[in-house]
Structure formats: structure tokens, C-alpha cells
Tab-separated table of C-alpha atoms and ligand atoms in Angstrom:
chain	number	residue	atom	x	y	z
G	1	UNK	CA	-4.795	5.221	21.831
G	2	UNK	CA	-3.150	3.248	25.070
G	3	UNK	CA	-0.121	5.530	25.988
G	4	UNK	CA	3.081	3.710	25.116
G	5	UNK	CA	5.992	3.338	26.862
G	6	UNK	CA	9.115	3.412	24.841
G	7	UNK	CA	12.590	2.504	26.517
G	8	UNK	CA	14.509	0.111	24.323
G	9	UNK	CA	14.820	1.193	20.453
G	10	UNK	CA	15.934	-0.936	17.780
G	11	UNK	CA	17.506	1.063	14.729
G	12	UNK	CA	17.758	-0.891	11.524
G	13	UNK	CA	18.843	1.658	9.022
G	14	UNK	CA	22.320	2.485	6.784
G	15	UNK	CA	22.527	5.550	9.281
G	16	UNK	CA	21.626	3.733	12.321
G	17	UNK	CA	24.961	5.652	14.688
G	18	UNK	CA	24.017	8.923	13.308
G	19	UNK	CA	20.297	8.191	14.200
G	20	UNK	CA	21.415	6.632	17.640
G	21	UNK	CA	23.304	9.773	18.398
G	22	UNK	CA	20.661	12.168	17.283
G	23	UNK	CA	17.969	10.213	20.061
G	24	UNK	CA	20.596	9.807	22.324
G	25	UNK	CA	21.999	13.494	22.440
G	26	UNK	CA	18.230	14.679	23.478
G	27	UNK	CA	16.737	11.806	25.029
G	28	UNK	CA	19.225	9.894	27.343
G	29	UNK	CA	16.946	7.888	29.066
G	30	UNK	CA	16.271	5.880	25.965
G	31	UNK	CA	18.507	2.947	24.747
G	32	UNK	CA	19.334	2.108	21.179
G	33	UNK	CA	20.611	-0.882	19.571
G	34	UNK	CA	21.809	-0.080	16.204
G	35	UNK	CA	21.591	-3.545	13.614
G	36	UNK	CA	21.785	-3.714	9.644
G	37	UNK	CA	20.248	-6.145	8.244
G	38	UNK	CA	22.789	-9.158	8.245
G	39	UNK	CA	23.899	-8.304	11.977
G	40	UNK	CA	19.990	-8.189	13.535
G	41	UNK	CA	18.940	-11.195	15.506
G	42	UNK	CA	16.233	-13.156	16.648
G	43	UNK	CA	16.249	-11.642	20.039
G	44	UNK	CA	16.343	-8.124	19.055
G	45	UNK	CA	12.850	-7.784	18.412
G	46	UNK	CA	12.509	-9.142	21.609
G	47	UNK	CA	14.296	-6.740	23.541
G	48	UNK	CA	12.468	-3.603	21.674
G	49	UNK	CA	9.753	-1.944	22.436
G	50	UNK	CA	10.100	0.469	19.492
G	51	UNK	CA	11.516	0.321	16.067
G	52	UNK	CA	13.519	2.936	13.722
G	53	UNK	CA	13.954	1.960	9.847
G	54	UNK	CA	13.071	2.145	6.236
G	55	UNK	CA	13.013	-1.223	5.015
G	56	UNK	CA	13.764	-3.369	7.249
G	57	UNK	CA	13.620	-7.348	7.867
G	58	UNK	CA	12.070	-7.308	11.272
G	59	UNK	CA	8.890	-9.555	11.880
G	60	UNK	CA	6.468	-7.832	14.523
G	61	UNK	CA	4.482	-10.735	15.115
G	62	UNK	CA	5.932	-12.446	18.391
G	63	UNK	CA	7.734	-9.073	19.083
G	64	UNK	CA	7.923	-6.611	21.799
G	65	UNK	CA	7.547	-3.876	19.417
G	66	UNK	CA	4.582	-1.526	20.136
G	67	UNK	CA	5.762	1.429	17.626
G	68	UNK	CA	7.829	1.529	14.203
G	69	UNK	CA	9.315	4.849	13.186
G	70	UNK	CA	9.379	5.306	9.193
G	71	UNK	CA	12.754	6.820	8.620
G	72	UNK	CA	11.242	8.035	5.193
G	73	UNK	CA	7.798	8.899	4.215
G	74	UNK	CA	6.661	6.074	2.173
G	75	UNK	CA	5.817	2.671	4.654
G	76	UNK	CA	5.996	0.476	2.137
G	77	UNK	CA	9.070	-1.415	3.151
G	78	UNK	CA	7.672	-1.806	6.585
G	79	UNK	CA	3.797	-2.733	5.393
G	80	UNK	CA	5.609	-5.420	3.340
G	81	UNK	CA	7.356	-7.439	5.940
G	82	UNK	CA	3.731	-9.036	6.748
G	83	UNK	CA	0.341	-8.403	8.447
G	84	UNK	CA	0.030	-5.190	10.577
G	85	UNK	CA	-0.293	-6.768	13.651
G	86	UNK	CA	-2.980	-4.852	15.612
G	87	UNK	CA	-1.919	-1.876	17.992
G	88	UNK	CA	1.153	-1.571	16.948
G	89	UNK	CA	1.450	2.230	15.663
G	90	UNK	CA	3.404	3.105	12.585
G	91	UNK	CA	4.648	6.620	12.223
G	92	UNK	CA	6.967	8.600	9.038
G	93	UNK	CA	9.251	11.109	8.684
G	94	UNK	CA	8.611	13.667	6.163
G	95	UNK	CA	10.852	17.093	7.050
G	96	UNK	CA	10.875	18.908	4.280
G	97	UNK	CA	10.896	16.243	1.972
G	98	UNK	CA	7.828	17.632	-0.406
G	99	UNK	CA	10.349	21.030	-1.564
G	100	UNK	CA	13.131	18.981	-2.187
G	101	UNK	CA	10.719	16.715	-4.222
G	102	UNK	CA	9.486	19.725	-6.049
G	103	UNK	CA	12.540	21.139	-6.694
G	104	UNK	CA	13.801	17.639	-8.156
G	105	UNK	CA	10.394	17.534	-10.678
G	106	UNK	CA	11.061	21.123	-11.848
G	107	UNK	CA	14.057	21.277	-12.605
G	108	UNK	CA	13.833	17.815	-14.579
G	109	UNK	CA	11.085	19.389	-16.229
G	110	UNK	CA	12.994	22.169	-17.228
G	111	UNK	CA	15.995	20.521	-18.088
G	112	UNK	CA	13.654	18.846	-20.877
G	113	UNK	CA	11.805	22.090	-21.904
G	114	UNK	CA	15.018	23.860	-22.435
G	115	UNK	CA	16.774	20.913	-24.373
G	116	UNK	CA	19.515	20.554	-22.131
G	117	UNK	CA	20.830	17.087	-23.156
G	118	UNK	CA	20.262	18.074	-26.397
G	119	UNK	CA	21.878	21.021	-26.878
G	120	UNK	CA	24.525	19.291	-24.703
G	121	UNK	CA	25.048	16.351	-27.103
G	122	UNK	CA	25.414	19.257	-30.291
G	123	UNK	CA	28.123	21.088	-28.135
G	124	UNK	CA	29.867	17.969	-27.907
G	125	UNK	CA	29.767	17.097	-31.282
G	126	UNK	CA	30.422	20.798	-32.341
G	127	UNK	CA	26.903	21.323	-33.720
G	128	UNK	CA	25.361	24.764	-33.809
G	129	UNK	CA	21.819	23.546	-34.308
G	130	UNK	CA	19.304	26.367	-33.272
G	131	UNK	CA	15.634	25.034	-31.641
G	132	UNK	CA	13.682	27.345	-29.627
G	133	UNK	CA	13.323	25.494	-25.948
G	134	UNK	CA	10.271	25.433	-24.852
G	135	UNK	CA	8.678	26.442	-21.627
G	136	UNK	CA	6.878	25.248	-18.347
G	137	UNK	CA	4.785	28.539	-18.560
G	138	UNK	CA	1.075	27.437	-20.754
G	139	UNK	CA	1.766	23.659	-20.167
G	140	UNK	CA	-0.088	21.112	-18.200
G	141	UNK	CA	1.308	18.677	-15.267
G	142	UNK	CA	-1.137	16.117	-13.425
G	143	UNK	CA	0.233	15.088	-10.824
G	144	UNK	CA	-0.490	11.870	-8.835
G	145	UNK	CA	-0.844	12.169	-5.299
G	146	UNK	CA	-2.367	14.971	-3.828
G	147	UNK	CA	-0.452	14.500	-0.497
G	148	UNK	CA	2.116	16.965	1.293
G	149	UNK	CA	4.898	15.765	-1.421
G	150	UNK	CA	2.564	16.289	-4.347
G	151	UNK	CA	1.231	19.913	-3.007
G	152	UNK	CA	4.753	20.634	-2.888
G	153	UNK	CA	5.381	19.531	-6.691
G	154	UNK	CA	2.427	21.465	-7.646
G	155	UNK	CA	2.947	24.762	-5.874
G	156	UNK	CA	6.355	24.873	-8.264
G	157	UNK	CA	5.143	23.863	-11.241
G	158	UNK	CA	1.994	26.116	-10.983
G	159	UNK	CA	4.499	29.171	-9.685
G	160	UNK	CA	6.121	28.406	-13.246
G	161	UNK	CA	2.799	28.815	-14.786
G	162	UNK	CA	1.639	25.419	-15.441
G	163	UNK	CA	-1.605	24.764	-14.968
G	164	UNK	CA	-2.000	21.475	-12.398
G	165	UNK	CA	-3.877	18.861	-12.240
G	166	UNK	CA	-4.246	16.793	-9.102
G	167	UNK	CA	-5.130	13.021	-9.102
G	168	UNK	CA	-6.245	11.368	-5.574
G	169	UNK	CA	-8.416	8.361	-4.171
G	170	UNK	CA	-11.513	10.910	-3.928
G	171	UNK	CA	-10.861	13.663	-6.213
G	172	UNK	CA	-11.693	16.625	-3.732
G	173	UNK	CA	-10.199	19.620	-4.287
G	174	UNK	CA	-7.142	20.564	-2.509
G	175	UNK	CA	-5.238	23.585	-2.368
G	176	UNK	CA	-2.971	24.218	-4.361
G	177	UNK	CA	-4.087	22.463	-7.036
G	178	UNK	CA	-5.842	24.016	-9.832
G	179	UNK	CA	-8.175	21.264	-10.391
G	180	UNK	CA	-8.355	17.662	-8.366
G	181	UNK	CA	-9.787	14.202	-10.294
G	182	UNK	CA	-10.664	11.291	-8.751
G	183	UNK	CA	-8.158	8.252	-9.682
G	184	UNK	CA	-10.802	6.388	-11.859
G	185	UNK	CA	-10.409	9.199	-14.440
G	186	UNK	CA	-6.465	8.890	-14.752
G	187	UNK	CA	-6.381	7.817	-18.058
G	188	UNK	CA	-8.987	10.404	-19.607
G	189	UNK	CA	-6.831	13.268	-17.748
G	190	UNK	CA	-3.680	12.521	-19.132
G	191	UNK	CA	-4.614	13.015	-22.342
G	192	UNK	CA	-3.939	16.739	-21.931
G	193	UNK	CA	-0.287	16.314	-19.657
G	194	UNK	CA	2.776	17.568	-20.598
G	195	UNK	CA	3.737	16.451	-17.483
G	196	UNK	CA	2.553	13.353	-15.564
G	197	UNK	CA	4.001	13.076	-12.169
G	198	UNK	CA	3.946	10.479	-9.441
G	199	UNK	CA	3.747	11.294	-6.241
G	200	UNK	CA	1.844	8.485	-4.707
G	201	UNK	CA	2.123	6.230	-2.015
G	202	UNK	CA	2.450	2.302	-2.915
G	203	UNK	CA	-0.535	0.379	-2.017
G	204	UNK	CA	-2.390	-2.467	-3.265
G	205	UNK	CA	-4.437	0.380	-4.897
G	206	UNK	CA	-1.440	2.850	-6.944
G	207	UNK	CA	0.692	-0.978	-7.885
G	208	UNK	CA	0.557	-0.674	-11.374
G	209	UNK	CA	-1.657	2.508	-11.780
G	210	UNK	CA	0.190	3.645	-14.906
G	211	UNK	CA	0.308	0.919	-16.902
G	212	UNK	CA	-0.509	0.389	-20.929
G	213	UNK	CA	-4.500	2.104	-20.727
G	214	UNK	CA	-2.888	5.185	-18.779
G	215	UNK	CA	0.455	5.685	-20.964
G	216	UNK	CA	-1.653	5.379	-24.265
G	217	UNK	CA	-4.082	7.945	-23.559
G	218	UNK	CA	-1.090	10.350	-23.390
G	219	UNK	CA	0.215	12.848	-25.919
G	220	UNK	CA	3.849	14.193	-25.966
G	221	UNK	CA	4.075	13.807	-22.160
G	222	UNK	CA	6.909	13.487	-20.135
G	223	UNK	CA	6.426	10.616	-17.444
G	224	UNK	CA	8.160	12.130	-13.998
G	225	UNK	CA	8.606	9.498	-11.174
G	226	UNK	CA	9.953	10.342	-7.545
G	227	UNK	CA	7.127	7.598	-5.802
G	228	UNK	CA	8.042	3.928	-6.231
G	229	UNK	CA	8.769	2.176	-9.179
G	230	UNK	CA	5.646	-0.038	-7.973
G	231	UNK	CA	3.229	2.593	-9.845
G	232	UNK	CA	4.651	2.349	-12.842
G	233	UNK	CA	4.540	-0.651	-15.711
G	234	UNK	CA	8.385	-0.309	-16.780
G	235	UNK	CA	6.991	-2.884	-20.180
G	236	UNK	CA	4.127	0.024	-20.911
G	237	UNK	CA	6.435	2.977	-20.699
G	238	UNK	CA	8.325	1.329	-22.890
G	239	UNK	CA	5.966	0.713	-24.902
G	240	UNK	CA	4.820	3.936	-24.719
G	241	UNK	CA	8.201	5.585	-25.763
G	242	UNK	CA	8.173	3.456	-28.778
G	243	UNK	CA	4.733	4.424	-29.286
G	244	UNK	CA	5.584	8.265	-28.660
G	245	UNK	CA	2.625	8.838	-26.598
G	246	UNK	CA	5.143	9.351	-23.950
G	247	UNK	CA	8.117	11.350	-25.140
G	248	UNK	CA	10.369	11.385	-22.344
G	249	UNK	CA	10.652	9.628	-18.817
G	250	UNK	CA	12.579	10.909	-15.645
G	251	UNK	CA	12.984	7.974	-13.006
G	252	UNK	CA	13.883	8.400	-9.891
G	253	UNK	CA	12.361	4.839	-8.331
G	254	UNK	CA	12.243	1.272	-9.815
G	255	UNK	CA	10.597	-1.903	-8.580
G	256	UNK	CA	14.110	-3.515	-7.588
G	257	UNK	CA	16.789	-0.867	-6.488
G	258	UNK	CA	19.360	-0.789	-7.428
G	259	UNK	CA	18.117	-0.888	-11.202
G	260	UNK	CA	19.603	-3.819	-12.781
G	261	UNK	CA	22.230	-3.309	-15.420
G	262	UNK	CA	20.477	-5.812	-17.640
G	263	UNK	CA	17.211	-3.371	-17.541
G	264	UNK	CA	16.482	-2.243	-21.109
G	265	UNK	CA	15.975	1.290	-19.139
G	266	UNK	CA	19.232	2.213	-19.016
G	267	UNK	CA	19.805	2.408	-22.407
G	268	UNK	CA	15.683	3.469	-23.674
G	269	UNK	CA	15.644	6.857	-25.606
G	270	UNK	CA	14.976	10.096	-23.845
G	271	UNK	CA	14.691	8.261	-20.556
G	272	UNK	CA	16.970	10.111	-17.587
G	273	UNK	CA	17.870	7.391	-14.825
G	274	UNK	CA	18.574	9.046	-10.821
G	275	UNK	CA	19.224	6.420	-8.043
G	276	UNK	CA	16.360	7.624	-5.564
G	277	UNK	CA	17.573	11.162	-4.925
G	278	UNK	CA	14.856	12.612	-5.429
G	279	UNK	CA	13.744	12.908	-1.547
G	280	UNK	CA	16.347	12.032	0.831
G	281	UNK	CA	15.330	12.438	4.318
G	282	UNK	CA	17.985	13.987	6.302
G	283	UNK	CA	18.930	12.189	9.960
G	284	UNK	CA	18.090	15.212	11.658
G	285	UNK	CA	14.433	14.886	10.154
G	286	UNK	CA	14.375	11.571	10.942
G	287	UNK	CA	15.493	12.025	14.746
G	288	UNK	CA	13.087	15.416	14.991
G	289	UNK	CA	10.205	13.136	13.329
G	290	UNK	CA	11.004	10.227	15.925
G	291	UNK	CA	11.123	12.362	19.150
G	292	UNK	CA	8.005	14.100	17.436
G	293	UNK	CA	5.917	10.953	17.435
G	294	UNK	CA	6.958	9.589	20.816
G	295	UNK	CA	6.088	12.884	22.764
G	296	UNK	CA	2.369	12.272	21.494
G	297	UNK	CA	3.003	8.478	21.918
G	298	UNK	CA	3.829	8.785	25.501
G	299	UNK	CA	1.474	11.267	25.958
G	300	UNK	CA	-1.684	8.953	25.319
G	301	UNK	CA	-2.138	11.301	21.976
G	302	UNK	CA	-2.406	9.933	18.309
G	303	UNK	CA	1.270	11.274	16.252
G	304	UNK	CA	0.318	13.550	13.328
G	305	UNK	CA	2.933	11.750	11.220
G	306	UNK	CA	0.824	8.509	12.245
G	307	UNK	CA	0.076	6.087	9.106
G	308	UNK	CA	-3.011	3.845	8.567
G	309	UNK	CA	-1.137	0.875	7.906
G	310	UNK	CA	-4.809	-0.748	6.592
G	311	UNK	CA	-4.330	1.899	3.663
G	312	UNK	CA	-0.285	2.570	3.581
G	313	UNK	CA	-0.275	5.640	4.012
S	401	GLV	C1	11.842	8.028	0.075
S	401	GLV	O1	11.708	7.327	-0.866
S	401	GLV	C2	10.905	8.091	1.163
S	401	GLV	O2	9.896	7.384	1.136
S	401	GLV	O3	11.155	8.850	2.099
């Protein structure tokens, strides 16, 4: 990997001035330009060398950008705005993204084993109506995405007693998952799920993974989604709900955010709506992740946080 010289930084993110501060507070030989999307212009990507976002509107072909800084973990945003043009490296942030994930799943997944909103809804109607909650302990979660976020997930969830079931490209095992399956099995491994996570990057490969074949192979399962609404058919789970295959749904991500308030989710039975919470990264991570990256970068050395942008992640 050429080493790569990195003066000029374009930010194009909601916290761009926290982010600018952050770089410039520890690195003041670099300059940032701070834009959001309606204020960036045609010669900005002309002036960088390097780029700092999430999702952002900038076209790298014709640019002076040799580097693009994920400001989250998942690239999709970026990988969408056209073809990787070649040499250009893309890096991520993900901090400590994976435990907040984790802690996000779990307690979702408690919230439904103990009845929560139930018992909730009784209170407020006055309604002493005694059912045992259930537990995490003796249940199953598969989780999709054997990553660092879906380790994360399944070091909880197996610390609760679960037993967990990892789902990948490959389907080697990986610590600390008690068993790994390759993705081609998905829908003959849900069958047993109480809880199906995602935790998957969006690719051309995960777009629509769980979709009608997947969600009818399950059985009383709870559908738990902190990757992108991308990997799941919102018309299946629906489906599925009706069905009862799947009996409950926790959605963090949806294909267009924010949700629309036309979307028949909103208002579907047993289905708990966040507004992609589930894994915010901090500015701090972001900054550390960035200053991370270029060390290696200007160092001739290949980033650990460095993404394939040929397979997105
Ligand atoms: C959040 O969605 C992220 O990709 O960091």
C-alpha cells in the first residue's frame, strides 16, 4: 500500500465541528472543511485529499480523495455513492460499538421474555393478570454476522445462558459462538431460534437475506434487527407475524430512515420500532478511529479498521 499523504480533510457528517475539533485538537497540521450535504460543492472534493462521513453525497471519481473515513462501522452509505474507484482506501470506526449493540439485543430480548409491554398495558388498564415470564436461560439465538458486533451480541446472550448460533459467509467456527453455519443453511437453522438476530453488513450478498423462505422456517421467534433494514423483507415479516412463525420483531434499521409514517410497521402487532440507536458511534471513536487509520496510512502500513470495499465490509 503507497503511503498516503493526508493534509486537507473534508468532513461531511451531522457532527462535522465536533469531529473537526477532535482532529484538530491532536493533529494541527491537518485542515478540515466541515460541509453537510446541501452546503458541499463541486470543488470540495477537489481540494481533499481525505474524506470523513457516514453517508455522504460525495463522488470520488474525478476527486482528489485518496482515503474515506467511515464515521460508523457499516460502509454502505459510502459503497453506494458509485464504483470504488481503485486505490482509494476506505476505513470504519467501530469503538466499542459491538457492547453497546449487545447490550441493546439483550435487553430487548428480555424486555420480551419478561412481558414487559404486557404486563405494562394490564397495569394501565388495572389488570392483575398473572403469566410466568419467561427466560433467556435454555433458549436459542442465531445470530447473523459473526463479526466484532455479532461476537459482542453473542457473548451476552450466551452469558445469559442461551445457547448461540452463529451464521457467516463460510461457516467456520468462531469464538464465542457455540456453533457457526454457513449462510446457505439460514433457513434450516432458524427453525430452532428464539432469537434471530442481525448483525450483518449490507452487501449485494445479506440484501434481502431474510425474506419469506427464512421467516417461514421459523417457530415462535423473535426477529432482532440492529444491521440495516436492507437484510430484512419488511412484506415477509409481515407476513410472518400474521403467520406467527415470527412472534415478535425489534427494529432498530429500515430501508428508508426515517421510517415512513405511512409504513404498516408502526402500527404491526408485537413489533417494537427504535430510530437506529442501537449503535451510535461516539465522536471521540470516530476521531480515535480516524487518527488510528492515518498513522498506518502515512506510515506505508494497511489500517486494521481497513474495509474491502469489493465485499463491503
Ligand atoms: C451504525 O449504523 C453504524 O454502521 O455504525
Amino acid at each position: 500500500m503507497p503511503a498516503v499523504r493526508i493534509q486537507h480533510v473534508l468532513i461531511v457528517d451531522d457532527r462535522g465541528d465536533a469531529l473537526a475539533a477532535y482532529i484538530a485538537a491532536r493533529r494541527a497540521d491537518l485542515v478540515c472543511r466541515v460541509r453537510t450535504p446541501t452546503t458541499l460543492t463541486e470543488a470540495d472534493p477537489q481540494w481533499a485529499d481525505g474524506l470523513v462521513g457516514f453517508t455522504t453525497p460525495v463522488s470520488l471519481e474525478r476527486s482528489s480523495i485518496r482515503w474515506v473515513h467511515s464515521t460508523g462501522a457499516g460502509v454502505d452509505g459510502l459503497l453506494s455513492t458509485g464504483r470504488w474507484p481503485e486505490g482509494v482506501t476506505l476505513t470504519r470506526t467501530t469503538g466499542a460499538l459491538g457492547a453497546r449493540m449487545a447490550e441493546y439485543c439483550v435487553g430487548h430480548a428480555l424486555a420480551v421474555a419478561q412481558r414487559i409491554i404486557p404486563f405494562h398495558r394490564d397495569q394501565l388498564a388495572g389488570r392483575w393478570a398473572p403469566v410466568e415470564p419467561g427466560t433467556l436461560k435454555g433458549t436459542t439465538a442465531v445470530i447473523v454476522g459473526t463479526g466484532s458486533v455479532g461476537s459482542a451480541i453473542a457473548a451476552q446472550f450466551g452469558g445469559l445462558g442461551c445457547s448461540t448460533i452463529g451464521v457467516s459467509r463460510a461457516g467456520q467456527a468462531t469464538p464465542p459462538f457455540d456453533h457457526v453455519r454457513p449462510v446457505g443453511r439460514l433457513a434450516d437453522t432458524v427453525s430452532g431460534a428464539r432469537w434471530l438476530v442481525l448483525a450483518a453488513p449490507l452487501t449485494p450478498e445479506t440484501r434481502g437475506l431474510v425474506g419469506a423462505m427464512v421467516l417461514a422456517g421459523c417457530r415462535d421467534t423473535v426477529v432482532i434487527n440492529v444491521a440495516r433494514g436492507g437484510l430484512l423483507d419488511t412484506t415477509a415479516l409481515l407476513d410472518a407475524l400474521d403467520a406467527g412463525t415470527v412472534t415478535g420483531a425489534v427494529l432498530d434499521v429500515f430501508d428508508t430512515e426515517p421510517l415512513s409514517p405511512d409504513s404498516p410497521l408502526w402500527r404491526a402487532k408485537n413489533v417494537v420500532i427504535t430510530p437506529h440507536v442501537a449503535g451510535v458511534t461516539h465522536v471521540e471513536e470516530a476521531g480515535a478511529a480516524f487518527l488510528e487509520a492515518l498513522t498506518h496510512l502515512e506510515s506505508d502500513r494497511r489500517p486494521p479498521s481497513a474495509v474491502d470495499p469489493a465485499r463491503g465490509y
